[in-house]
Short mmCIF file of C-alpha atoms in Angstrom, two decimals:
data_model
loop_
_atom_site.label_atom_id
_atom_site.label_comp_id
_atom_site.label_asym_id
_atom_site.label_seq_id
_atom_site.Cartn_x
_atom_site.Cartn_y
_atom_site.Cartn_z
CA MET A 467 105.43 59.18 11.15
CA ASN A 468 104.41 62.53 11.74
CA ALA A 469 106.56 65.58 11.03
CA ASN A 470 107.73 66.06 14.86
CA LEU A 471 108.30 62.55 15.94
CA LYS A 472 110.83 61.98 12.31
CA GLN A 473 112.18 65.44 13.55
CA ALA A 474 112.59 63.92 17.07
CA LEU A 475 114.47 60.95 15.72
CA THR A 476 116.47 62.92 13.43
CA ASP A 477 118.35 64.74 16.45
CA TYR A 478 118.40 61.46 18.41
CA LEU A 479 119.90 60.61 15.40
CA VAL A 480 122.04 62.74 15.17
CA ALA A 481 123.41 62.94 18.65
CA MET A 482 123.99 59.50 19.01
CA ALA A 483 126.17 60.06 15.86
CA ASP A 484 128.00 62.95 16.78
CA ASP A 485 129.05 61.07 20.33
CA GLU A 486 130.54 58.18 18.65
CA LEU A 487 132.11 60.44 16.03
CA ILE A 488 134.11 63.41 18.54
CA LEU A 489 135.28 60.11 21.23
CA GLY A 490 136.12 58.30 17.74
CA HIS A 491 138.76 61.36 17.02
CA ARG A 492 140.03 61.71 20.21
CA ASN A 493 141.01 58.01 20.61
CA SER A 494 143.28 58.33 17.24
CA GLU A 495 144.94 61.20 18.83
CA TRP A 496 146.36 58.37 20.50
CA CYS A 497 147.38 55.80 17.15
CA GLY A 498 151.17 56.05 17.55
CA HIS A 499 151.17 57.05 20.73
CA ALA A 500 149.58 54.75 22.96
CA PRO A 501 151.48 52.91 25.83
CA ILE A 502 152.58 50.01 23.99
CA LEU A 503 152.46 48.42 20.15
CA GLU A 504 149.56 46.17 20.85
CA GLU A 505 147.81 48.27 22.44
CA ASP A 506 148.54 51.07 20.03
CA ILE A 507 146.62 48.39 17.12
CA ALA A 508 143.77 47.89 19.82
CA PHE A 509 142.57 51.39 20.49
CA ALA A 510 142.70 52.55 16.63
CA ASN A 511 140.55 50.01 16.14
CA ILE A 512 138.48 51.16 19.05
CA ALA A 513 137.94 54.20 17.42
CA LEU A 514 137.31 53.51 13.82
CA ASP A 515 134.68 50.98 14.96
CA GLU A 516 133.39 54.33 16.58
CA ILE A 517 133.40 56.54 13.33
CA GLY A 518 131.84 53.63 11.48
CA HIS A 519 128.86 53.20 13.69
CA ALA A 520 128.72 57.19 13.65
CA ILE A 521 128.60 56.78 9.96
CA VAL A 522 125.62 53.65 10.51
CA TRP A 523 123.39 56.63 12.27
CA TYR A 524 124.01 59.77 10.94
CA GLU A 525 122.88 57.40 7.16
CA LEU A 526 119.64 56.27 9.47
CA ALA A 527 119.25 59.82 9.80
CA ALA A 528 119.90 60.15 6.37
CA ASP A 529 117.11 58.11 5.54
CA LEU A 530 114.56 59.59 7.70
CA SER A 531 115.76 63.43 6.68
CA GLY A 532 114.83 61.80 3.08
CA GLU A 533 118.69 62.69 2.02
CA ASP A 534 121.69 61.00 -0.39
CA ARG A 535 123.47 58.72 2.55
CA ASP A 536 126.60 58.81 0.16
CA THR A 537 126.47 62.90 1.13
CA TYR A 538 124.73 63.10 4.37
CA ALA A 539 127.85 62.14 6.51
CA ASN A 540 130.06 64.70 4.65
CA ARG A 541 127.75 67.46 5.32
CA VAL A 542 127.15 67.34 8.65
CA VAL A 543 130.46 66.18 9.84
CA TYR A 544 132.94 68.71 7.80
CA PHE A 545 130.41 71.91 7.37
CA ARG A 546 128.69 71.90 11.01
CA ASP A 547 130.54 74.37 13.63
CA ALA A 548 130.99 73.36 16.85
CA PRO A 549 127.28 75.12 17.97
CA ASP A 550 125.55 72.61 16.13
CA TYR A 551 127.11 69.94 17.38
CA ARG A 552 124.79 67.66 20.22
CA ASN A 553 127.48 64.84 21.10
CA THR A 554 127.74 65.25 24.93
CA GLN A 555 130.93 66.96 26.42
CA MET A 556 132.27 63.94 28.37
CA VAL A 557 133.78 63.03 24.94
CA GLU A 558 135.21 65.95 23.78
CA LEU A 559 137.41 66.14 26.91
CA PRO A 560 140.73 66.34 25.54
CA LYS A 561 142.54 62.30 25.66
CA GLY A 562 144.12 63.36 28.87
CA ASP A 563 146.23 60.22 30.31
CA TRP A 564 145.55 56.86 29.37
CA ALA A 565 143.75 56.00 33.15
CA PHE A 566 141.47 59.45 32.20
CA THR A 567 141.22 57.70 28.64
CA MET A 568 140.61 54.05 29.50
CA LEU A 569 137.69 55.20 32.18
CA ARG A 570 136.17 57.65 29.89
CA GLN A 571 136.02 55.05 27.21
CA TYR A 572 134.68 52.53 29.65
CA LEU A 573 132.28 54.46 31.02
CA PHE A 574 130.67 55.71 27.50
CA ASP A 575 131.13 51.73 26.51
CA GLN A 576 128.75 50.21 29.71
CA PHE A 577 126.42 53.07 28.72
CA GLU A 578 126.10 52.26 25.12
CA MET A 579 125.91 47.82 25.69
CA VAL A 580 122.90 48.87 27.87
CA ARG A 581 121.62 51.56 25.69
CA LEU A 582 121.87 49.10 22.78
CA GLU A 583 120.67 46.18 24.14
CA LYS A 584 117.53 48.42 24.52
CA LEU A 585 117.78 49.91 21.09
CA THR A 586 117.22 46.32 19.45
CA GLN A 587 113.46 45.95 21.01
CA SER A 588 113.00 49.44 19.15
CA SER A 589 109.59 49.59 17.21
CA TYR A 590 111.64 51.98 14.36
CA ALA A 591 113.35 48.77 12.68
CA SER A 592 116.17 50.16 11.35
CA LEU A 593 116.81 51.28 14.73
CA ALA A 594 116.81 47.92 16.02
CA GLU A 595 118.65 45.98 13.38
CA ALA A 596 121.21 48.25 13.37
CA ALA A 597 121.64 48.21 17.22
CA ALA A 598 121.68 44.34 17.34
CA LYS A 599 124.13 44.90 14.59
CA ILE A 600 126.76 47.11 16.48
CA ARG A 601 125.83 46.00 19.75
CA THR A 602 127.88 42.33 18.37
CA GLU A 603 130.48 44.21 17.68
CA GLU A 604 130.97 46.62 21.45
CA ILE A 605 130.99 43.16 23.06
CA TYR A 606 134.99 43.26 21.87
CA HIS A 607 135.25 47.27 23.01
CA LEU A 608 133.92 46.76 26.97
CA ARG A 609 135.78 43.49 27.31
CA HIS A 610 138.37 45.34 27.06
CA THR A 611 138.52 48.57 28.50
CA ARG A 612 137.11 46.45 31.55
CA ALA A 613 140.10 45.01 31.80
CA TRP A 614 142.32 47.88 31.33
CA VAL A 615 139.87 49.65 34.37
CA ARG A 616 140.87 46.71 36.41
CA ARG A 617 144.50 46.30 35.88
CA LEU A 618 145.07 50.05 36.12
CA GLY A 619 142.98 50.30 38.92
CA LEU A 620 144.51 47.46 41.00
CA GLY A 621 147.55 48.03 39.54
CA THR A 622 150.35 50.19 41.17
CA ASP A 623 150.45 53.21 43.53
CA GLU A 624 150.47 55.27 40.66
CA SER A 625 147.83 53.45 38.51
CA HIS A 626 145.20 53.60 40.59
CA ARG A 627 146.36 57.46 42.07
CA ARG A 628 145.52 58.58 37.77
CA MET A 629 142.67 56.41 38.00
CA GLN A 630 140.54 57.61 41.05
CA ALA A 631 141.10 61.48 39.22
CA ALA A 632 140.42 60.51 36.48
CA LEU A 633 137.33 58.95 38.07
CA ASN A 634 136.73 62.05 40.15
CA ASP A 635 137.21 64.37 36.91
CA LEU A 636 134.77 62.39 34.16
CA TRP A 637 131.51 61.30 37.19
CA PRO A 638 129.83 64.41 36.49
CA TYR A 639 130.16 63.84 32.79
CA ALA A 640 129.25 60.36 32.67
CA LEU A 641 126.23 61.69 34.53
CA ALA A 642 125.08 63.74 31.97
CA LEU A 643 124.94 61.19 29.17
CA PHE A 644 121.57 59.92 30.78
CA GLU A 645 120.12 63.56 30.72
CA ALA A 646 116.98 63.52 28.07
CA SER A 647 116.11 66.63 25.71
CA THR A 648 112.67 66.99 26.10
CA ARG A 649 111.92 65.91 23.04
CA GLU A 650 112.29 62.73 23.75
CA THR A 651 108.91 61.86 25.07
CA LEU A 652 107.80 61.61 22.01
CA LEU A 653 110.03 59.01 20.96
CA ILE A 654 109.79 56.61 24.35
CA GLN A 655 105.64 57.14 24.04
CA ALA A 656 106.22 55.90 20.17
CA SER A 657 108.83 52.43 21.81
CA TYR A 658 111.26 54.27 19.38
CA ILE A 659 114.25 54.60 22.46
CA PRO A 660 114.56 53.61 26.03
CA ASP A 661 113.07 56.12 28.54
CA ILE A 662 117.27 57.10 29.34
CA SER A 663 116.09 56.90 32.97
CA ILE A 664 115.92 53.04 33.46
CA LEU A 665 119.33 52.69 31.71
CA LYS A 666 121.10 55.30 33.54
CA THR A 667 119.69 52.59 37.23
CA ALA A 668 121.37 49.46 34.86
CA TRP A 669 124.28 51.51 33.95
CA GLN A 670 124.86 53.11 37.33
CA VAL A 671 124.37 49.64 39.44
CA GLN A 672 126.92 48.10 36.82
CA VAL A 673 129.49 50.62 36.76
CA THR A 674 129.63 50.90 40.31
CA THR A 675 130.00 47.48 40.88
CA TYR A 676 132.96 47.00 39.02
CA LEU A 677 134.99 50.20 39.93
CA GLN A 678 134.34 49.31 43.20
CA GLU A 679 136.03 46.03 42.73
CA ALA A 680 138.53 48.45 40.62
CA ALA A 681 139.27 49.40 44.32
CA LEU A 682 138.11 53.56 43.29
CA THR A 683 135.79 55.34 45.35
CA MET A 684 132.63 56.61 43.89
CA PRO A 685 132.55 60.49 43.89
CA THR A 686 130.03 61.66 45.52
CA ASN A 687 129.62 65.32 45.10
CA SER A 688 127.77 65.03 41.86
CA SER A 689 126.96 68.61 42.31
CA HIS A 690 128.45 69.80 39.37
CA ALA A 691 126.26 69.96 36.16
CA ILE A 692 127.04 70.01 33.37
CA PRO A 693 125.37 71.92 29.95
CA PRO A 694 123.32 69.92 27.66
CA ARG A 695 124.33 68.90 24.53
CA THR A 696 123.95 72.39 23.16
CA HIS A 697 126.76 73.83 24.92
CA HIS A 698 130.59 72.55 24.23
CA THR A 699 133.60 73.33 25.93
CA GLU A 700 136.22 75.42 24.28
CA HIS A 701 137.93 72.04 23.06
CA LEU A 702 135.47 70.43 20.75
CA GLY A 703 136.36 74.04 18.44
CA GLY A 704 140.17 72.57 19.03
CA LEU A 705 139.60 69.34 17.73
CA LEU A 706 136.65 70.38 14.50
CA SER A 707 138.91 72.56 13.27
CA ASP A 708 141.57 69.54 12.91
CA LEU A 709 139.14 67.14 11.78
CA GLN A 710 137.66 69.68 9.21
CA GLN A 711 140.94 71.56 8.26
CA VAL A 712 142.00 69.14 4.89
CA ALA A 713 137.89 69.41 3.51
CA ARG A 714 137.19 73.25 4.17
CA LEU A 715 140.27 73.55 2.09
CA ASP A 716 138.85 72.74 -0.89
CA PRO A 717 135.59 71.33 -0.49
CA MET A 718 134.85 70.30 -4.03
CA ALA A 719 137.81 68.09 -3.98
CA LYS A 720 136.54 64.29 -4.88
CA TRP A 721 138.99 61.42 -2.81
CA MET B 745 115.39 33.15 -19.02
CA THR B 746 116.02 35.07 -15.64
CA SER B 747 116.71 32.43 -12.93
CA GLU B 748 119.66 32.09 -15.33
CA ALA B 749 121.30 35.42 -15.52
CA VAL B 750 120.86 35.64 -11.67
CA ARG B 751 122.21 32.35 -11.01
CA GLN B 752 124.86 33.54 -13.77
CA ILE B 753 125.63 36.76 -11.45
CA TRP B 754 125.47 34.76 -8.67
CA GLN B 755 128.65 32.78 -10.36
CA ALA B 756 130.35 36.13 -11.07
CA LEU B 757 130.22 37.47 -7.68
CA ASP B 758 132.06 34.37 -6.36
CA GLU B 759 134.85 35.70 -7.95
CA VAL B 760 135.01 39.31 -6.73
CA LYS B 761 137.64 39.01 -4.02
CA ASP B 762 137.23 40.16 -0.10
CA PRO B 763 139.77 42.96 -0.86
CA GLU B 764 141.13 42.39 2.55
CA ILE B 765 141.90 38.52 2.13
CA PRO B 766 141.70 38.04 -2.00
CA VAL B 767 141.78 34.31 -1.08
CA VAL B 768 137.95 34.52 0.04
CA SER B 769 135.20 35.53 -2.17
CA LEU B 770 132.50 37.92 -1.42
CA VAL B 771 129.88 35.06 -1.94
CA GLU B 772 131.74 32.46 -0.19
CA MET B 773 132.35 35.13 3.26
CA GLY B 774 128.65 35.52 3.30
CA ILE B 775 128.10 39.25 2.52
CA VAL B 776 126.33 38.88 -0.62
CA ARG B 777 122.99 38.50 0.64
CA ASP B 778 120.93 39.03 -2.53
CA VAL B 779 120.66 39.26 -6.22
CA THR B 780 117.55 40.52 -8.00
CA ILE B 781 116.58 41.60 -11.96
CA ASN B 782 114.50 44.07 -12.95
CA ASP B 783 114.44 44.47 -16.89
CA ALA B 784 118.16 45.75 -17.14
CA CYS B 785 118.92 46.64 -13.54
CA VAL B 786 121.19 44.57 -11.21
CA ALA B 787 120.16 45.01 -7.34
CA VAL B 788 122.55 43.64 -5.06
CA THR B 789 122.33 43.29 -1.48
CA ILE B 790 124.68 42.85 0.95
CA THR B 791 125.89 43.28 4.02
CA PRO B 792 128.39 45.21 6.40
CA THR B 793 130.80 42.53 8.11
CA PHE B 794 131.80 44.87 10.53
CA SER B 795 130.03 48.23 10.65
CA GLY B 796 132.89 50.24 10.29
CA CYS B 797 134.88 48.40 7.93
CA PRO B 798 137.11 50.52 5.38
CA ALA B 799 136.84 47.58 3.21
CA LEU B 800 132.66 47.86 2.43
CA HIS B 801 133.23 51.02 -0.09
CA ALA B 802 136.03 48.92 -2.74
CA MET B 803 133.41 46.08 -2.09
CA LYS B 804 131.28 48.07 -3.48
CA VAL B 805 133.34 49.05 -6.17
CA ASP B 806 134.42 46.10 -7.50
CA ILE B 807 130.59 44.92 -7.38
CA VAL B 808 129.93 47.31 -9.64
CA GLU B 809 132.87 46.89 -12.17
CA HIS B 810 132.78 43.48 -12.26
CA LEU B 811 128.91 43.58 -13.47
CA HIS B 812 129.66 46.27 -15.75
CA THR B 813 132.26 43.42 -17.47
CA LEU B 814 129.30 41.70 -18.08
CA GLY B 815 127.23 43.84 -19.90
CA TYR B 816 125.55 44.71 -16.66
CA ALA B 817 125.78 48.73 -16.81
CA ASN B 818 122.70 49.49 -14.35
CA VAL B 819 123.67 47.94 -11.17
CA GLU B 820 122.55 48.89 -7.64
CA ILE B 821 124.24 48.16 -4.26
CA LYS B 822 122.16 47.91 -1.27
CA THR B 823 123.49 47.25 2.17
CA THR B 824 121.36 45.95 5.24
CA PHE B 825 121.85 44.71 8.45
CA MET B 826 119.09 42.80 8.37
CA PRO B 827 120.30 39.67 9.76
CA ALA B 828 123.59 40.66 11.32
CA TRP B 829 126.42 39.08 9.25
CA SER B 830 128.03 36.38 11.42
CA THR B 831 131.36 34.63 10.94
CA ASP B 832 129.60 31.59 10.80
CA TRP B 833 128.20 32.60 7.34
CA ILE B 834 131.50 31.61 6.65
CA THR B 835 131.35 28.31 3.87
CA GLU B 836 133.38 25.46 4.47
CA SER B 837 135.52 26.30 1.20
CA ALA B 838 136.43 29.74 2.40
CA ARG B 839 137.18 28.68 5.65
CA VAL B 840 139.61 25.83 4.53
CA LYS B 841 141.60 28.92 2.32
CA LEU B 842 141.55 31.20 5.60
CA ARG B 843 143.84 28.34 7.24
CA ASP B 844 145.74 27.98 4.32
CA PHE B 845 145.99 31.99 3.94
CA GLY B 846 147.80 32.07 7.37
CA LEU B 847 144.30 33.02 9.22
CA ALA B 848 142.79 31.11 11.95
CA PRO B 849 138.86 30.82 10.78
CA PRO B 850 136.50 31.62 13.27
CA PRO B 851 135.46 29.12 15.76
CA ILE B 852 131.51 28.57 15.34
CA HIS B 853 129.51 30.00 17.56
CA ARG B 854 126.20 30.05 16.59
CA GLY B 855 124.97 33.66 18.79
CA ASP B 856 126.87 32.06 21.61
CA VAL B 857 129.16 34.72 23.09
CA ASN B 858 130.50 32.74 25.39
CA VAL B 859 132.28 31.07 22.48
CA MET B 860 132.91 34.44 20.57
CA LEU B 861 134.89 35.11 23.45
CA LEU B 862 137.20 31.67 24.35
CA GLU B 863 140.40 32.66 24.10
CA VAL B 864 141.38 29.64 21.93
CA ALA B 865 141.97 29.35 18.31
CA THR B 866 144.03 26.65 16.34
CA CYS B 867 147.60 27.12 14.53
CA PRO B 868 147.17 27.68 10.75
CA TYR B 869 150.57 27.02 10.53
CA CYS B 870 151.38 23.55 12.86
CA GLY B 871 147.62 23.03 14.10
CA SER B 872 148.01 23.36 17.92
CA THR B 873 146.57 24.37 20.22
CA ASN B 874 148.30 25.31 22.43
CA THR B 875 148.46 29.51 21.81
CA SER B 876 147.35 32.11 23.38
CA LEU B 877 145.35 35.78 22.63
CA ARG B 878 147.82 38.74 22.33
CA ASN B 879 144.94 41.17 21.02
CA SER B 880 141.66 40.96 20.78
CA PHE B 881 142.77 43.86 17.58
CA GLY B 882 144.82 43.20 14.94
CA PRO B 883 145.74 44.92 11.47
CA THR B 884 141.98 45.10 10.87
CA ALA B 885 139.10 45.38 12.14
CA CYS B 886 137.40 41.09 11.66
CA ARG B 887 141.01 39.78 13.24
CA MET B 888 142.53 39.19 16.47
CA ILE B 889 145.84 38.11 17.30
CA TYR B 890 147.60 34.84 19.07
CA TYR B 891 150.69 33.74 19.20
CA CYS B 892 150.61 29.74 18.99
CA ASN B 893 153.30 28.41 22.36
CA ALA B 894 153.94 25.45 19.90
CA CYS B 895 155.94 25.97 16.64
CA ASN B 896 156.73 29.88 18.46
CA GLN B 897 154.83 31.89 15.29
CA PRO B 898 152.43 34.89 16.19
CA PHE B 899 149.00 34.41 13.58
CA GLU B 900 146.04 35.64 13.20
CA GLN B 901 142.09 34.77 13.75
CA PHE B 902 139.34 36.13 12.10
CA LYS B 903 137.31 37.53 14.72
CA PRO B 904 133.73 36.08 15.52
CA LEU B 905 131.02 37.75 15.12
#
């Protein structure tokens, strides 16, 4: 693998990992606060899974960069500042209400599912293997968030109103998941990753059908452009100060 | 000599218990995939059950410590996702132990997602199949929560994967 390709793949893996980490951390904010106890347990598990998946992607990035797996994730997670994170803005938005949280997770889970299915065919073997593993776990996430979207969309007037509001807010951010960086072309040519425009079509058909079945109306004004992954909202800084606080108090601490 | 040593290590690893389910060993769970010896260095390949399983670190430490007591100072732990771990690999003996522990063993699914997501489980206490799924997620990443309508007892099932 030439240096350009290696760097492009490392960047791609870190962006994937950052999405999972930041969303997992946001979700963990519901721990102890979810609407019912059963859901508190379920959603804390989903948060944990996403953070676990982030570690898998960081480890692959470490291997590519010739770095030590055991220290790489801690370093990039705890000691990078907000401008260096490469997550998409959707995952850093505050957790909002339960409708917002569930819809965001559903849109992301469905995105992950279509991407993971394609990544299992990656010509980069470690990526294909990890994708196959993670995909089996994501089946449980998607089933769970699909059930919530349906329940809230078809539930009471208030749950429906909240879901529709969440969808209107989230839709442009969700579409931004499919903004490809220019260097991804290299990776697509090497058959390392799928063409994101193909993923977008598959995802859009699936979520549109399902959300309409849940009595939700698809937003039409998607003109609100979301900046690329190099730009963040002010919310990411707040999240990171929470996430990184202890590690930065004593960087040499051993746990 | 080497094959005898490898056999002994497998036997020793069969004594290292799953940190979250202390009645079954890492070998019975299908977590230990390979053991090789090169000079004095032992390499143990394991595969995580759930990729975000927080017990993975404890498993690695337990394996290294256990092999140290056998005199192997140099132990390397490798992890692999290939092939991805499946609950189908849990041995029959471990399934009995799980049930006795109060944890319903996962159904054999042979990779069929529809079987994986079947919402039936056999109550480990009374054997009834008149049970209902209460939560696809439980106290650890690998468990889900059911309720037995026959003996009115909540119980956990190992999540099929």
